[in-house]
XYZ file of C-alpha atoms in Angstrom:
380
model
C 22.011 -6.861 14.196
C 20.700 -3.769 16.068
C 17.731 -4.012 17.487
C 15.513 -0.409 18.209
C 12.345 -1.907 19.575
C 11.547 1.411 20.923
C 12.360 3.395 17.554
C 10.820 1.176 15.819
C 7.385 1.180 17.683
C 7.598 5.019 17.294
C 7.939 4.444 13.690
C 4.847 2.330 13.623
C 2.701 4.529 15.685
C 3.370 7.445 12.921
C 1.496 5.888 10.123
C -1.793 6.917 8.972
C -4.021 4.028 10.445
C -1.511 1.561 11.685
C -0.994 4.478 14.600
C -3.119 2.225 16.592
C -0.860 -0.562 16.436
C 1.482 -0.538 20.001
C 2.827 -4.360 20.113
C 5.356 -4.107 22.720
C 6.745 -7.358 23.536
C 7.974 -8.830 27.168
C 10.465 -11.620 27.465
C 9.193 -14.262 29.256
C 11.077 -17.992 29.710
C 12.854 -16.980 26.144
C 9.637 -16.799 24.727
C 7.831 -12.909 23.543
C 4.522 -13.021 25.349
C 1.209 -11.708 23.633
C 0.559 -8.066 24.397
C -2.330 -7.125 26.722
C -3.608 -5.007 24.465
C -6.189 -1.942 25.068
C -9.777 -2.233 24.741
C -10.183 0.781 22.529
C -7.735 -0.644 19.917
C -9.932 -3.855 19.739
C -12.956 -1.938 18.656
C -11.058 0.695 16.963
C -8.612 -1.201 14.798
C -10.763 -4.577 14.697
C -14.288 -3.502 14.215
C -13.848 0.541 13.256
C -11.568 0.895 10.689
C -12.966 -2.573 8.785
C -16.654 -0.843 8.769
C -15.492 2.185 8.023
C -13.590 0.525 4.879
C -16.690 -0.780 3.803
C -18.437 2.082 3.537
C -16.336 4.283 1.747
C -15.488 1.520 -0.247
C -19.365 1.953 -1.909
C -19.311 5.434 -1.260
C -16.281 5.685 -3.623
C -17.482 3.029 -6.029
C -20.821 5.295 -6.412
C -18.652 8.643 -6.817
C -16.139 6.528 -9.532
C -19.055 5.402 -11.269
C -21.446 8.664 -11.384
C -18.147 10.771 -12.059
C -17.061 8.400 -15.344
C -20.932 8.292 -16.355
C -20.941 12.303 -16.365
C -20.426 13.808 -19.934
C -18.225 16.675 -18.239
C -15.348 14.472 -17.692
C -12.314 16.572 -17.484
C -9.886 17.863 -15.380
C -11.927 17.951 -12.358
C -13.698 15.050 -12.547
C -10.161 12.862 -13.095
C -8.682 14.687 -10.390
C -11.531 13.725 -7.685
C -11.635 9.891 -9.061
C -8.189 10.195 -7.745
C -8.521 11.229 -4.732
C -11.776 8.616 -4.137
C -9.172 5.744 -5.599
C -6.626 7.338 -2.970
C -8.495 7.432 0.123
C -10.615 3.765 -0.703
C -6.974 2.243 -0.651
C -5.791 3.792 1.933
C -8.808 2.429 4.237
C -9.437 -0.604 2.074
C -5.699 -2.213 1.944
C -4.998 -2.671 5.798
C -8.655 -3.667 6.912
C -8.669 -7.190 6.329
C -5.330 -7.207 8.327
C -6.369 -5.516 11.165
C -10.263 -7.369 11.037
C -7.699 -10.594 11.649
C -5.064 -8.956 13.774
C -7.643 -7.196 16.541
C -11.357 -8.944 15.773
C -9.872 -12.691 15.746
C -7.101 -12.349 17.975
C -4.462 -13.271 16.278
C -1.926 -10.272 16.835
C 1.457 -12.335 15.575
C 2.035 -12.536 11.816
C 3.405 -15.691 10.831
C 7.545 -15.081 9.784
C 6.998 -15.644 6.266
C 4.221 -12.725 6.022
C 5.540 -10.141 7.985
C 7.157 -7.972 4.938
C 4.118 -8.652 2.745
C 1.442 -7.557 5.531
C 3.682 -4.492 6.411
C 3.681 -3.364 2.774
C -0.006 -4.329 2.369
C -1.090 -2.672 5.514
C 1.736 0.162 6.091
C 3.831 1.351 3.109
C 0.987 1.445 0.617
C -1.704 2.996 2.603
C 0.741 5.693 3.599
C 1.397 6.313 0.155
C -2.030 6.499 -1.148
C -2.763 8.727 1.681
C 0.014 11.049 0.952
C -1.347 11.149 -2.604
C -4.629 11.724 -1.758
C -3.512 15.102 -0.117
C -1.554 16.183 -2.586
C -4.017 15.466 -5.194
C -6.734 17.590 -3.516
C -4.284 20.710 -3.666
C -3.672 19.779 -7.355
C -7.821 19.695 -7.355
C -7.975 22.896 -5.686
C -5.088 24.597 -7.434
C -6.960 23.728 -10.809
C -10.055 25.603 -9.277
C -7.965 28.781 -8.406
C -6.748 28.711 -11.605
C -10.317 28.478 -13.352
C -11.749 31.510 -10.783
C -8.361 33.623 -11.399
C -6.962 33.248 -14.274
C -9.615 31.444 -16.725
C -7.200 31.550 -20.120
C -4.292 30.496 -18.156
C -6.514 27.204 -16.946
C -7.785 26.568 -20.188
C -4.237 25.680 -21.807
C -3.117 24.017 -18.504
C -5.786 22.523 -16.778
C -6.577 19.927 -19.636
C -7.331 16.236 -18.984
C -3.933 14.613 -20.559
C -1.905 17.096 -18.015
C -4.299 15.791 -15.475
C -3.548 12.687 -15.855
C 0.165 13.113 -16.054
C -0.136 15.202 -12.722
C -1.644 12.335 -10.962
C 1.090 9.905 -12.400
C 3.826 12.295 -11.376
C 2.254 12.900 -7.859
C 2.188 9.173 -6.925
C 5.489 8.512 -8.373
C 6.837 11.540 -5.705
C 4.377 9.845 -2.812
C 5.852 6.322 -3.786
C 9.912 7.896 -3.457
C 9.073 9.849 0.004
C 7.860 6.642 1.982
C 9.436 3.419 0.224
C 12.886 4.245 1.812
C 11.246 2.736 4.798
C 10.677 -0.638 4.151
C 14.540 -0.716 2.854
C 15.789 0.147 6.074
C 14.002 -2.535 8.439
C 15.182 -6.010 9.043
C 13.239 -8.870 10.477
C 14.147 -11.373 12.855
C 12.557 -14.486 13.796
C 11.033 -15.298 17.570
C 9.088 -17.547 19.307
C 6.087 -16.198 21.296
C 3.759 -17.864 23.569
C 0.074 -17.061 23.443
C -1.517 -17.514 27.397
C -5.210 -17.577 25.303
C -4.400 -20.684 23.490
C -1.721 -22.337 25.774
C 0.396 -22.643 22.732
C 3.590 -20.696 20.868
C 4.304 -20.169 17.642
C 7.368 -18.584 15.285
C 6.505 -14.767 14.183
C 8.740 -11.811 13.852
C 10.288 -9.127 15.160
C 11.714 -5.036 13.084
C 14.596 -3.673 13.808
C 16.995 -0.754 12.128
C 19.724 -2.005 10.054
C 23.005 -2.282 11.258
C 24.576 1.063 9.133
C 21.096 3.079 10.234
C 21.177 5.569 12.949
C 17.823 5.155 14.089
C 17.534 9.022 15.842
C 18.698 10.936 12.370
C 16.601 8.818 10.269
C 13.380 9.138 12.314
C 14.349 13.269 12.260
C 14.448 13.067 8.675
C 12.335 10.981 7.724
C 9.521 12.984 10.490
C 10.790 16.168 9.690
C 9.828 15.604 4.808
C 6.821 13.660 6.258
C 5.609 16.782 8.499
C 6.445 19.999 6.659
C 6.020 18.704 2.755
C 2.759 16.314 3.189
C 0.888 17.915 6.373
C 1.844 21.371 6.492
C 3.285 22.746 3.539
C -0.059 21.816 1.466
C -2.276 22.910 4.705
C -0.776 26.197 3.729
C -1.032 25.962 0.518
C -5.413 25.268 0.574
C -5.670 28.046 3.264
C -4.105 30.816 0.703
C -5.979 28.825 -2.440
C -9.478 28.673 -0.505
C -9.325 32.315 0.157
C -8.419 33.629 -3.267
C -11.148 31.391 -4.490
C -13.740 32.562 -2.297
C -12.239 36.194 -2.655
C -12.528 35.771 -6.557
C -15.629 33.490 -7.512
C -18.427 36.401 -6.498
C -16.912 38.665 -9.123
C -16.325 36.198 -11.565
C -19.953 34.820 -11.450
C -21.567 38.010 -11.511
C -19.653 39.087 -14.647
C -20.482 35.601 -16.256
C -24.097 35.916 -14.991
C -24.231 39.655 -17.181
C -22.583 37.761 -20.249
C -25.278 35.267 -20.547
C -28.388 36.814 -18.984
C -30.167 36.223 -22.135
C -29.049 32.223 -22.324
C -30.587 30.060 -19.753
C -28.644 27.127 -20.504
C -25.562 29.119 -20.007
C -26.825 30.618 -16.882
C -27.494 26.855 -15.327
C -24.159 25.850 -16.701
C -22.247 29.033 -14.531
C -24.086 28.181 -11.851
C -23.260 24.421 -11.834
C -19.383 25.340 -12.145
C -20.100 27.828 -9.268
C -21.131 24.550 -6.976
C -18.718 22.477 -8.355
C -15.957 25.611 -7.193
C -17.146 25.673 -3.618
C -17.551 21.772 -3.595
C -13.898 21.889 -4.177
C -13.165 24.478 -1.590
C -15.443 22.199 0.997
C -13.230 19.251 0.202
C -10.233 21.629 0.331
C -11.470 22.527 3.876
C -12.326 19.021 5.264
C -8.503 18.015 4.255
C -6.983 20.919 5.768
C -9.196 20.628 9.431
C -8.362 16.577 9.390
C -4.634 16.937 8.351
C -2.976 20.311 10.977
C -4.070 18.775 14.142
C -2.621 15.234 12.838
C 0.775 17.283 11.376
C 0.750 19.369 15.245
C 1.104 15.575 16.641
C 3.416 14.600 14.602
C 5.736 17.463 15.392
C 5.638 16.416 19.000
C 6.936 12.790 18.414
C 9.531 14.458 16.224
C 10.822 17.032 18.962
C 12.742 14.369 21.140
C 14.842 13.435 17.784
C 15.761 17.256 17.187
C 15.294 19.080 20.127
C 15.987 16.139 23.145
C 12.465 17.857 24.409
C 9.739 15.542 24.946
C 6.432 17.556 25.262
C 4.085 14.889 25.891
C 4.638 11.104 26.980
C 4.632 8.612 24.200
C 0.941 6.914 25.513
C -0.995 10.422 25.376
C 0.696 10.897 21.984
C -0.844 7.781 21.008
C -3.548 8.347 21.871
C -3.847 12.041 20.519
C -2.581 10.336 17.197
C -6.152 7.609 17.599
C -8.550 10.308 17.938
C -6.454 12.370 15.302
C -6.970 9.082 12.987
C -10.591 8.670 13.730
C -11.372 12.290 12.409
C -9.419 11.376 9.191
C -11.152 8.197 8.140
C -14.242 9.840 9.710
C -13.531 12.276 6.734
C -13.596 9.974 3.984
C -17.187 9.055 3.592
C -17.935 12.824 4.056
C -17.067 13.985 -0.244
C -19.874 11.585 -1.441
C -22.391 13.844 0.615
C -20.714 16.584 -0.471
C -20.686 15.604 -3.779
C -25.040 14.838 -3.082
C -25.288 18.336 -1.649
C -23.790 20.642 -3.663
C -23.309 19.400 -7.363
C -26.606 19.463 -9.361
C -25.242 17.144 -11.823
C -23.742 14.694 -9.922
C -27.151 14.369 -8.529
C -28.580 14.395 -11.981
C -26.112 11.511 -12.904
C -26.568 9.496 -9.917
C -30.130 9.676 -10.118
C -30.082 8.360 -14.144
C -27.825 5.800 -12.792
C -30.090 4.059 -10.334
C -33.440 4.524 -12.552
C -31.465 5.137 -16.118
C -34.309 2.501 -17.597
C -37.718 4.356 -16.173
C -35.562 7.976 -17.625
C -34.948 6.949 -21.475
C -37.431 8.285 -23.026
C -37.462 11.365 -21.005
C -33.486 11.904 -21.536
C -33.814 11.155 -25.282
C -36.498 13.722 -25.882
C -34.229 16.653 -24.391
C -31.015 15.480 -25.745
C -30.611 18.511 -27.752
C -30.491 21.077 -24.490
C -28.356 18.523 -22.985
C -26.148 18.323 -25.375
C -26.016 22.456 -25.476
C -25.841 22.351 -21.484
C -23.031 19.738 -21.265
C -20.639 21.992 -24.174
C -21.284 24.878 -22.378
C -20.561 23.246 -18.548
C -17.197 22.279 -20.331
C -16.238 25.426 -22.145
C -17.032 27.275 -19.027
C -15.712 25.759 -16.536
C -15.166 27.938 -13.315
């Protein structure tokens, strides 16, 4: 067997969270000795990125739950319970890993877990990020299509084609990354641990034998870069600004349509917040995701080009502070959500204190229920 520690480390460094991860082994006495490992990736990968997990964790239980409870649920609304789903597991799945890896100290894996905590904690987070990206240019391609072409969206943008979008886009995210774990083989070791005085048997990745590590990594770098970092950066930059280009002309001619009907008028001007909400998310995304894809271009370059621009270390840690920002990002759509959609507010609110509201909510049922059609059949 082949063994390309150093491709291999590369390979770990370009995942989503797991970036953090650098467990370069010495040979000491035959036996791998523990890493000294970097302060910041204590706190960061111990103590952040489990906080952080918890957080959006309820954050994106609240958004599920307000977003299933709202009597608008369509296209839009199964689209963003996708993405809060996406970016939950992508935080959510290697926590607990990396709580016990970096927080307790125990950086080996035992041999007999080391494929189940790298698909727990790298393959499936990576996918579930992916999706999340590509879900939120679905969400924002939707919106386009509402603000630009209404009739088109009306026989496209329909919940069942929804949900078969978000099937087909995981099924895609799930075929780009799994070729990864089918190209690693593990190896047993011994490794001694100076903190406890003690070894113990974990493992050890390498290539398979029939792999050449430099034109997979290309590849594989080269899909991961252009079709899930910048291709759909692109993509929201040219959809933001023919949404923001078309939604003033679009609301004012709605706005003369129903001047007379103020239940219409509150219903254009809720789709009008749920539009820009969208195009806010849309932003977020695409000022989190091109610095991390510019990154990932320079790790790629030695494969292709034999140029290294920057050392592997200040790559790392460009890729940390690139990760931060992203997780940072997730908690961000529930206050977006807060700020700038009137019923998701509305919804949230009859959540917590649905029992004091009843009555209240009973005795205007009737301009609800006119409100709610109308938010559905005019959905910008």
């Amino acid at each position: 067997m082949r063994h390309n520690t150093e491709a291999n480390q590369t390979a770990q460094q370009l995942d989503m969270i797991n970036t953090t991860m650098n467990l370069s082994s010495n040979v000491s006495s035959g036996l791998h000795v523990l890493p000294d490992l970097k302060g910041y990736l204590v706190i960061v990968n111990g103590y952040v990125v489990p906080i952080l997990a918890i957080v959006v964790l309820i954050a994106n239980v609240i958004v599920i739950l307000v977003l299933r409870r709202q009597q608008t649920y369509g296209a839009s609304q199964a689209g963003l319970v996708s993405v809060a789903i996406s970016d939950t597991l992508t935080l959510l799945l290697p926590a607990p890993f990396y709580f016990y890896q970096y927080a307790l100290h125990h950086y080996y894996v035992d041999y007999v877990l080391c494929e189940p905590v790298d698909w727990i904690s790298i393959y499936l987070p990576t996918i579930t990020h992916t999706a999340s990206i590509w879900l939120t240019v679905l969400l924002t391609a939707q919106r386009y299509l509402y603000v630009c072409h209404p009739f088109v969206a009306r026989e496209l943008c329909t919940l069942r084609n929804t949900t078969i979008s978000i099937a087909i886009t995981y099924v895609i995210a799930c075929l780009t990354h799994l070729v990864r774990a089918f190209v690693i083989d593990y190896y047993q070791f011994d490794y001694f641990d100076p903190t406890r005085n003690s070894s113990a048997t974990t493992c050890d990745r390498g290539y398979k034998e029939w792999l050449d590590p430099d034109t997979y990594m290309g590849v594989y770098m080269m899909i991961r870069i252009v079709l899930i970092q910048f291709v759909p950066c692109i993509v929201l930059i040219v959809l933001n600004v023919r949404i923001v280009h078309g939604l003033q002309d679009v609301v004012n001619k709605k706005m003369r349509l129903h001047n007379k009907s103020e239940s219409s008028i509150s219903a254009v001007k809720e789709n009008t917040r749920v539009t820009i909400m969208i195009v806010f998310m849309a932003a977020v995304t695409l000022l989190v995701e091109l610095p991390s894809g510019i990154i990932l271009s320079f790790y790629v370059s030695p494969y292709i080009t034999n140029v290294e621009v920057f050392d592997v270390n200040t790559l790392n840690s460009m890729q940390i502070i690139a990760n931060l920002v992203i997780i940072f990002s997730y908690p961000m759509n529930f206050f977006i959500y807060c700020s700038m959609s009137a019923e998701f507010k509305q919804t949230l609110y009859e959540l917590c204190f649905g029992c004091c509201n009843s009555r209240k909510k009973n005795g205007n049922l009737g301009n609800n229920s006119t409100h709610h059609y109308e938010l559905t059949a005019n959905n910008i």
